[in-house]
CSV table of C-alpha atoms in Angstrom, one decimal:
chain,number,residue,atom,x,y,z
O,24,LYS,CA,-4.5,-25.8,-2.4
O,25,ALA,CA,-3.0,-26.3,1.1
O,26,ALA,CA,-6.0,-24.7,2.6
O,27,ALA,CA,-8.5,-27.1,0.7
O,28,PRO,CA,-8.8,-29.6,3.6
O,29,LEU,CA,-10.3,-26.7,5.9
O,30,ALA,CA,-13.4,-26.4,3.4
O,31,ARG,CA,-14.3,-30.0,4.5
O,32,LEU,CA,-14.2,-29.7,8.2
O,33,GLY,CA,-17.5,-29.7,9.9
O,34,ALA,CA,-17.0,-26.2,11.5
O,35,ALA,CA,-15.7,-22.8,10.3
O,36,PRO,CA,-12.1,-22.4,11.1
O,37,ARG,CA,-11.2,-20.4,13.9
O,38,TRP,CA,-10.5,-17.0,13.5
O,39,GLN,CA,-6.8,-17.5,14.4
O,40,THR,CA,-6.4,-19.9,11.8
O,41,ARG,CA,-8.0,-17.7,9.1
O,42,CYS,CA,-5.4,-15.0,10.1
O,43,GLU,CA,-2.5,-17.4,10.0
O,44,LEU,CA,-3.3,-18.6,6.5
O,45,ALA,CA,-3.6,-14.9,5.5
O,46,ASN,CA,-0.3,-14.2,6.6
O,47,ALA,CA,1.4,-17.2,5.3
O,48,ALA,CA,-0.3,-16.5,1.7
O,49,ALA,CA,1.1,-12.9,1.9
O,50,ALA,CA,4.3,-14.4,2.7
O,51,VAL,CA,4.1,-16.8,0.0
O,52,LEU,CA,3.6,-14.0,-2.5
O,53,ALA,CA,6.6,-12.5,-1.5
O,54,LEU,CA,8.8,-15.2,-2.2
O,55,LEU,CA,7.6,-16.0,-5.6
O,56,ARG,CA,10.1,-15.3,-8.6
O,57,ASP,CA,8.9,-17.2,-11.7
O,58,PRO,CA,7.8,-14.7,-14.1
O,59,LEU,CA,4.8,-16.9,-14.9
O,60,HIS,CA,3.3,-15.8,-11.6
O,61,THR,CA,2.8,-12.5,-12.9
O,62,ASP,CA,1.7,-13.3,-16.6
O,63,MET,CA,-1.5,-15.0,-16.8
O,64,ARG,CA,-1.4,-15.6,-20.7
O,65,GLU,CA,1.9,-17.4,-20.4
O,66,ALA,CA,1.0,-19.0,-17.3
O,67,ARG,CA,-2.1,-20.7,-19.0
O,68,LYS,CA,0.1,-22.0,-21.9
O,69,ALA,CA,2.5,-23.5,-19.5
O,70,VAL,CA,-0.4,-25.4,-17.7
O,71,ASP,CA,-2.0,-26.5,-21.0
O,72,GLN,CA,1.6,-27.7,-22.1
O,73,ALA,CA,1.8,-29.6,-18.9
O,74,VAL,CA,-1.6,-31.2,-19.4
O,75,ARG,CA,-0.6,-32.5,-23.1
O,76,ASP,CA,2.7,-33.8,-21.8
O,77,ALA,CA,0.7,-35.7,-18.9
O,78,ARG,CA,-1.5,-37.1,-21.2
O,79,LYS,CA,1.2,-38.5,-23.4
O,80,ALA,CA,2.9,-39.9,-20.4
O,81,LEU,CA,-0.4,-41.7,-19.4
O,82,ARG,CA,-0.9,-43.0,-22.8
O,83,ARG,CA,2.6,-44.6,-22.3
O,84,ARG,CA,1.7,-45.8,-18.9
O,85,ASP,CA,4.6,-43.7,-17.7
O,86,PHE,CA,4.8,-41.1,-14.6
O,87,ALA,CA,2.6,-37.9,-15.3
O,88,ALA,CA,3.8,-34.9,-13.1
O,89,PRO,CA,1.1,-33.0,-11.8
O,90,ALA,CA,0.4,-29.7,-13.6
O,91,PRO,CA,2.0,-26.5,-12.4
O,92,ASP,CA,-0.1,-23.9,-10.8
O,93,TYR,CA,0.6,-20.1,-10.8
O,94,ALA,CA,-0.5,-17.1,-8.8
O,95,SER,CA,-1.3,-15.2,-11.8
O,96,LEU,CA,-4.2,-17.4,-12.4
O,97,ARG,CA,-5.3,-17.0,-8.6
O,98,ALA,CA,-5.0,-13.3,-8.3
O,99,ALA,CA,-8.8,-12.7,-8.4
O,100,ARG,CA,-9.4,-15.3,-5.8
O,101,VAL,CA,-6.5,-14.1,-3.7
O,102,ALA,CA,-8.0,-10.4,-4.0
O,103,ALA,CA,-11.7,-11.7,-3.1
O,104,ALA,CA,-10.5,-13.6,0.1
O,105,ALA,CA,-8.5,-10.5,1.1
O,106,CYS,CA,-11.2,-8.1,0.7
O,107,SER,CA,-13.8,-10.8,2.3
O,108,LEU,CA,-11.4,-11.1,5.3
O,109,ALA,CA,-10.9,-7.4,5.6
O,110,GLY,CA,-14.5,-6.6,5.5
O,111,SER,CA,-15.3,-9.5,8.5
O,112,THR,CA,-18.4,-8.4,10.7
O,113,VAL,CA,-18.6,-11.4,12.7
O,114,GLY,CA,-16.8,-11.9,16.2
O,115,ASP,CA,-15.9,-10.2,19.2
O,116,ASP,CA,-13.7,-6.9,18.6
O,117,PHE,CA,-10.4,-8.3,19.1
O,118,ALA,CA,-10.9,-11.1,16.6
O,119,LEU,CA,-12.5,-8.5,14.1
O,120,SER,CA,-9.5,-6.1,14.5
O,121,GLU,CA,-7.2,-8.9,14.0
O,122,LEU,CA,-9.1,-10.3,10.9
O,123,ARG,CA,-9.4,-7.2,9.1
O,124,ALA,CA,-5.7,-6.3,9.7
O,125,ALA,CA,-4.8,-9.8,8.2
O,126,GLY,CA,-7.1,-9.2,5.3
O,127,LEU,CA,-5.7,-5.8,4.7
O,128,ASP,CA,-2.0,-7.1,4.8
O,129,LEU,CA,-2.9,-10.0,2.2
O,130,LEU,CA,-4.6,-7.3,0.0
O,131,ALA,CA,-1.6,-5.3,0.1
O,132,ALA,CA,0.7,-8.1,-0.7
O,133,CYS,CA,-1.7,-9.0,-3.5
O,134,ALA,CA,-1.8,-5.6,-4.8
O,135,ARG,CA,2.4,-5.3,-4.8
O,136,TYR,CA,3.0,-8.6,-6.3
O,137,LEU,CA,-0.1,-9.4,-8.4
O,138,GLY,CA,-1.3,-6.0,-9.3
O,139,GLY,CA,0.1,-6.0,-12.9
O,140,VAL,CA,-1.5,-9.4,-13.8
O,141,VAL,CA,-3.5,-8.7,-16.9
O,142,ASP,CA,-6.9,-10.5,-17.2
O,143,VAL,CA,-6.5,-12.6,-20.7
O,144,ASP,CA,-10.0,-12.8,-20.6
O,145,ASP,CA,-11.0,-9.2,-20.7
O,146,PRO,CA,-11.1,-7.7,-24.1
O,147,GLN,CA,-9.8,-4.5,-22.9
O,148,GLY,CA,-7.1,-5.7,-21.4
O,149,ALA,CA,-7.9,-4.7,-17.8
O,150,LYS,CA,-5.9,-5.8,-14.7
O,151,ALA,CA,-7.3,-8.8,-12.8
O,152,LEU,CA,-7.7,-6.9,-9.7
O,153,ASP,CA,-9.4,-3.7,-11.4
O,154,VAL,CA,-13.0,-5.3,-10.6
O,155,TYR,CA,-12.3,-5.5,-6.7
O,156,ALA,CA,-11.5,-1.7,-6.5
O,157,PRO,CA,-15.0,-1.0,-4.8
O,158,GLN,CA,-14.2,-3.7,-2.4
O,159,MET,CA,-10.7,-2.2,-1.8
O,160,SER,CA,-12.2,1.0,-0.9
O,161,SER,CA,-15.0,-0.5,1.2
O,162,SER,CA,-12.2,-2.7,3.0
O,163,LEU,CA,-10.0,0.8,3.9
O,164,ARG,CA,-13.1,2.6,4.9
O,165,ALA,CA,-14.0,-0.3,7.5
O,166,ALA,CA,-10.5,-0.1,8.8
O,167,LEU,CA,-10.4,3.6,9.2
O,168,ARG,CA,-13.6,4.0,10.9
O,169,PRO,CA,-13.8,5.9,14.1
O,170,GLY,CA,-12.8,3.5,17.0
O,171,ALA,CA,-10.5,1.1,14.8
O,172,SER,CA,-7.6,-0.3,16.5
O,173,SER,CA,-4.1,0.7,15.8
O,174,VAL,CA,-3.6,-3.0,14.4
O,175,GLU,CA,-6.1,-2.0,11.7
O,176,LEU,CA,-4.9,1.5,11.2
O,177,ARG,CA,-1.4,0.2,10.7
O,178,SER,CA,-2.5,-2.4,8.1
O,179,ALA,CA,-4.5,0.5,6.4
O,180,PHE,CA,-1.8,2.8,6.0
O,181,ARG,CA,0.5,-0.1,4.3
O,182,ALA,CA,-2.5,-1.2,2.0
O,183,VAL,CA,-3.2,2.4,0.8
O,184,HIS,CA,0.5,2.7,-0.4
O,185,GLU,CA,-0.2,-0.9,-2.4
O,186,VAL,CA,-3.6,-0.4,-3.7
O,187,GLY,CA,-3.3,3.3,-4.8
O,188,GLY,CA,-3.6,2.6,-8.7
O,189,PHE,CA,-6.7,0.8,-8.4
O,190,LEU,CA,-9.0,3.3,-6.9
O,191,ASP,CA,-9.9,6.6,-8.7
O,192,ALA,CA,-10.2,10.3,-7.2
O,193,SER,CA,-13.7,10.0,-5.8
O,194,ALA,CA,-13.0,6.7,-4.0
O,195,TRP,CA,-10.0,8.3,-2.3
O,196,LYS,CA,-12.0,11.0,-1.4
O,197,ARG,CA,-14.5,8.7,0.4
O,198,VAL,CA,-11.7,7.0,2.1
O,199,ALA,CA,-10.2,10.2,3.3
O,200,ASP,CA,-13.3,11.6,4.7
O,201,VAL,CA,-13.7,8.3,7.0
O,202,ALA,CA,-10.5,8.5,8.0
O,203,ALA,CA,-10.6,12.2,8.9
O,204,LYS,CA,-13.6,11.5,11.3
O,205,GLY,CA,-11.3,9.5,13.8
O,206,ASP,CA,-8.9,10.6,16.5
O,207,SER,CA,-6.5,13.0,14.6
O,208,GLY,CA,-4.0,12.4,17.3
O,209,GLY,CA,-3.4,8.7,16.2
O,210,VAL,CA,-0.2,8.5,14.3
O,211,TRP,CA,-1.4,5.9,12.0
O,212,ARG,CA,-4.4,7.5,11.2
O,213,GLN,CA,-2.5,10.7,10.3
O,214,ALA,CA,-0.1,8.5,8.2
O,215,THR,CA,-2.9,6.9,6.3
O,216,VAL,CA,-4.7,10.3,5.7
O,217,ALA,CA,-1.2,11.8,4.7
O,218,ALA,CA,-0.6,9.0,2.3
O,219,ILE,CA,-4.0,9.7,0.5
O,220,VAL,CA,-3.2,13.4,0.6
O,221,LEU,CA,0.3,12.8,-1.3
O,222,ARG,CA,-1.7,11.2,-3.9
O,223,ASP,CA,-4.4,13.9,-4.4
O,224,PRO,CA,-2.8,17.2,-2.5
O,225,SER,CA,-6.2,18.9,-3.4
O,226,LEU,CA,-7.9,17.2,-0.7
O,227,ALA,CA,-9.0,19.4,2.4
O,228,VAL,CA,-7.8,17.8,5.6
O,229,ASP,CA,-7.3,18.5,9.3
O,230,ALA,CA,-3.5,18.6,9.5
O,231,SER,CA,-3.2,20.6,12.6
O,232,ALA,CA,-1.4,17.4,14.6
O,233,TRP,CA,0.9,16.6,11.9
O,234,ARG,CA,3.8,18.8,12.8
O,235,ALA,CA,3.6,17.9,16.4
O,236,THR,CA,4.1,14.1,15.4
O,237,CYS,CA,7.0,15.3,13.3
O,238,ARG,CA,8.6,17.0,16.3
O,239,ASP,CA,8.0,14.1,18.4
O,240,GLY,CA,9.7,11.8,15.8
O,241,ALA,CA,12.7,14.2,15.0
O,242,LEU,CA,13.3,14.1,18.8
O,243,LEU,CA,13.3,10.2,18.8
O,244,LEU,CA,15.6,10.4,16.1
O,245,ASP,CA,18.0,12.8,17.8
O,246,ASP,CA,18.1,10.3,20.8
O,247,GLY,CA,19.2,7.6,18.4
O,248,GLY,CA,15.9,5.9,18.1
O,249,PRO,CA,14.7,4.1,14.7
O,250,VAL,CA,13.0,6.0,12.1
O,251,PRO,CA,9.1,5.1,12.7
O,252,GLU,CA,7.3,3.6,9.6
O,253,TYR,CA,4.7,6.3,9.5
O,254,LEU,CA,7.0,9.3,9.9
O,255,ALA,CA,8.2,9.9,6.4
O,256,THR,CA,4.8,9.9,5.0
O,257,ILE,CA,3.6,12.3,7.6
O,258,ALA,CA,6.4,14.8,7.4
O,259,CYS,CA,6.4,14.8,3.7
O,260,ALA,CA,2.6,15.4,3.5
O,261,ALA,CA,3.0,18.2,6.4
O,262,CYS,CA,5.0,20.1,3.9
O,263,LEU,CA,1.9,20.7,1.7
O,264,PHE,CA,0.4,22.7,4.8
O,265,PRO,CA,1.3,26.3,6.2
O,266,SER,CA,3.7,26.5,8.9
O,267,GLU,CA,2.8,25.9,12.6
O,268,ASP,CA,4.6,26.8,15.8
O,269,SER,CA,4.9,23.5,17.0
O,270,PHE,CA,7.5,22.6,14.1
O,271,PRO,CA,8.9,25.3,12.0
O,272,ASP,CA,9.3,25.0,8.0
O,273,ASP,CA,13.4,24.7,8.1
O,274,ALA,CA,12.9,21.7,10.7
O,275,LEU,CA,10.3,19.8,9.0
O,276,VAL,CA,12.1,20.2,5.4
O,277,ALA,CA,15.2,19.0,7.1
O,278,LEU,CA,13.3,16.0,8.7
O,279,ALA,CA,11.5,15.2,5.4
O,280,LEU,CA,14.7,15.0,3.5
O,281,ARG,CA,16.4,13.2,6.1
O,282,ILE,CA,13.9,10.1,6.2
O,283,CYS,CA,12.2,10.1,2.6
O,284,GLY,CA,13.7,8.2,-0.2
O,285,ASP,CA,13.2,9.0,-3.9
O,286,ASP,CA,9.4,8.8,-4.0
O,287,GLU,CA,8.2,11.6,-6.5
O,288,ALA,CA,5.1,12.3,-4.5
O,289,GLN,CA,6.9,12.8,-1.6
O,290,LEU,CA,9.7,14.9,-3.1
O,291,SER,CA,7.2,16.9,-4.6
O,292,ALA,CA,5.7,17.7,-1.3
O,293,VAL,CA,8.9,18.6,0.2
O,294,ALA,CA,9.6,20.8,-2.6
O,295,VAL,CA,6.3,23.1,-2.0
O,296,ARG,CA,7.8,23.8,1.8
O,297,ALA,CA,11.4,24.2,0.7
O,298,ALA,CA,10.6,26.8,-2.0
O,299,ALA,CA,9.0,28.9,0.9
O,300,LEU,CA,11.9,28.9,3.0
O,301,ALA,CA,13.1,32.5,3.8
O,302,ASP,CA,16.9,31.7,4.2
O,303,ASP,CA,18.3,31.6,0.6
O,304,ASP,CA,21.1,29.0,1.5
O,305,GLN,CA,18.4,26.7,3.1
O,306,ARG,CA,16.1,27.0,0.1
O,307,SER,CA,18.9,26.2,-2.3
O,308,ALA,CA,20.2,23.3,-0.6
O,309,ALA,CA,16.7,21.6,0.0
O,310,LEU,CA,15.5,22.1,-3.5
O,311,GLY,CA,19.1,20.9,-5.0
O,312,GLU,CA,18.6,17.7,-2.8
O,313,VAL,CA,15.1,17.3,-4.4
O,314,ALA,CA,16.3,17.8,-7.7
O,315,ARG,CA,19.5,15.4,-7.1
O,316,ARG,CA,17.0,12.8,-5.9
O,317,GLY,CA,15.1,12.5,-9.2
O,318,ALA,CA,12.3,15.3,-9.0
O,319,PRO,CA,14.0,18.5,-10.6
O,320,GLY,CA,10.7,19.3,-12.3
O,321,ALA,CA,8.9,19.3,-9.0
O,322,ALA,CA,11.7,21.7,-7.6
O,323,PHE,CA,11.2,24.1,-10.3
O,324,ASP,CA,7.4,24.1,-10.4
O,325,ALA,CA,7.6,24.6,-6.4
O,326,CYS,CA,9.9,27.7,-7.1
O,327,ALA,CA,7.4,29.1,-9.8
O,328,LYS,CA,4.6,28.8,-7.7
O,329,ALA,CA,6.4,30.5,-4.6
O,330,GLY,CA,7.5,33.1,-6.9
O,331,VAL,CA,11.3,32.5,-6.4
O,332,ALA,CA,14.0,32.0,-8.7
O,333,PRO,CA,15.3,28.3,-8.8
O,334,PRO,CA,18.6,27.4,-7.4
O,335,ALA,CA,21.4,26.5,-9.9
O,336,ALA,CA,21.2,22.8,-9.0
O,337,VAL,CA,17.4,22.8,-10.3
């Protein structure tokens, strides 16, 4: 509603204005706490009741409060706006980069906070955002094209984590194929491909540069630097691939466990490389940590595939 006056302007909003509106919308979604913002059925009931109350007030010639509005009723429109912005094609290179990044950030926020909204008009009970899966895939592919800016790639990385449940395996493969065609040395592109691989470890990708990125990240941490946003994803996904001279297995597993949380996909990947460690003590400690963080099944399966006995903690 706040953006409605823009639609009445004689000229289209400047790209800077569109970016700021998208950023503001993403920030607002993060602040919503009323459960009706994620429950379309109850939100409609609340609006209908508010309309009935307003009509009664008007008949009494009393003040009628405006009907409330809820994000759950606007989920599809927000997703459509985000996908449209993320797929922008008109403007100079800098403007397009910023527009697409803002659209992806809004799409990520929409998927995170409104992804669970069920469309009450759908007889199958589908999610309100399910219909936008093709546009989500298209937006990600556009942002991951060869020559994409680091701004777009960073936003694509964040969006991949949020829209995961809306894309099927074939869609993820198409996204990964596009991402793999760019500069493999770019950390955000590596991180985006790594995030997709963690969702589908069967994908064949070029991970030759990942361990070098992990080595550089480990050196940064040893010097007291902050943990880069992309590092945990790359380190965990790198555990799915054979050893490279640039960063040995034990160092990779130690780094991954140092910076990853309790995400099951990440822990499962770490368990694969931990089970392959030659040192019994290192292997037991790493697999025990994986189990302690909530993935004992992944640790046990990794041991079975590696042909080693699981440690007592597993």
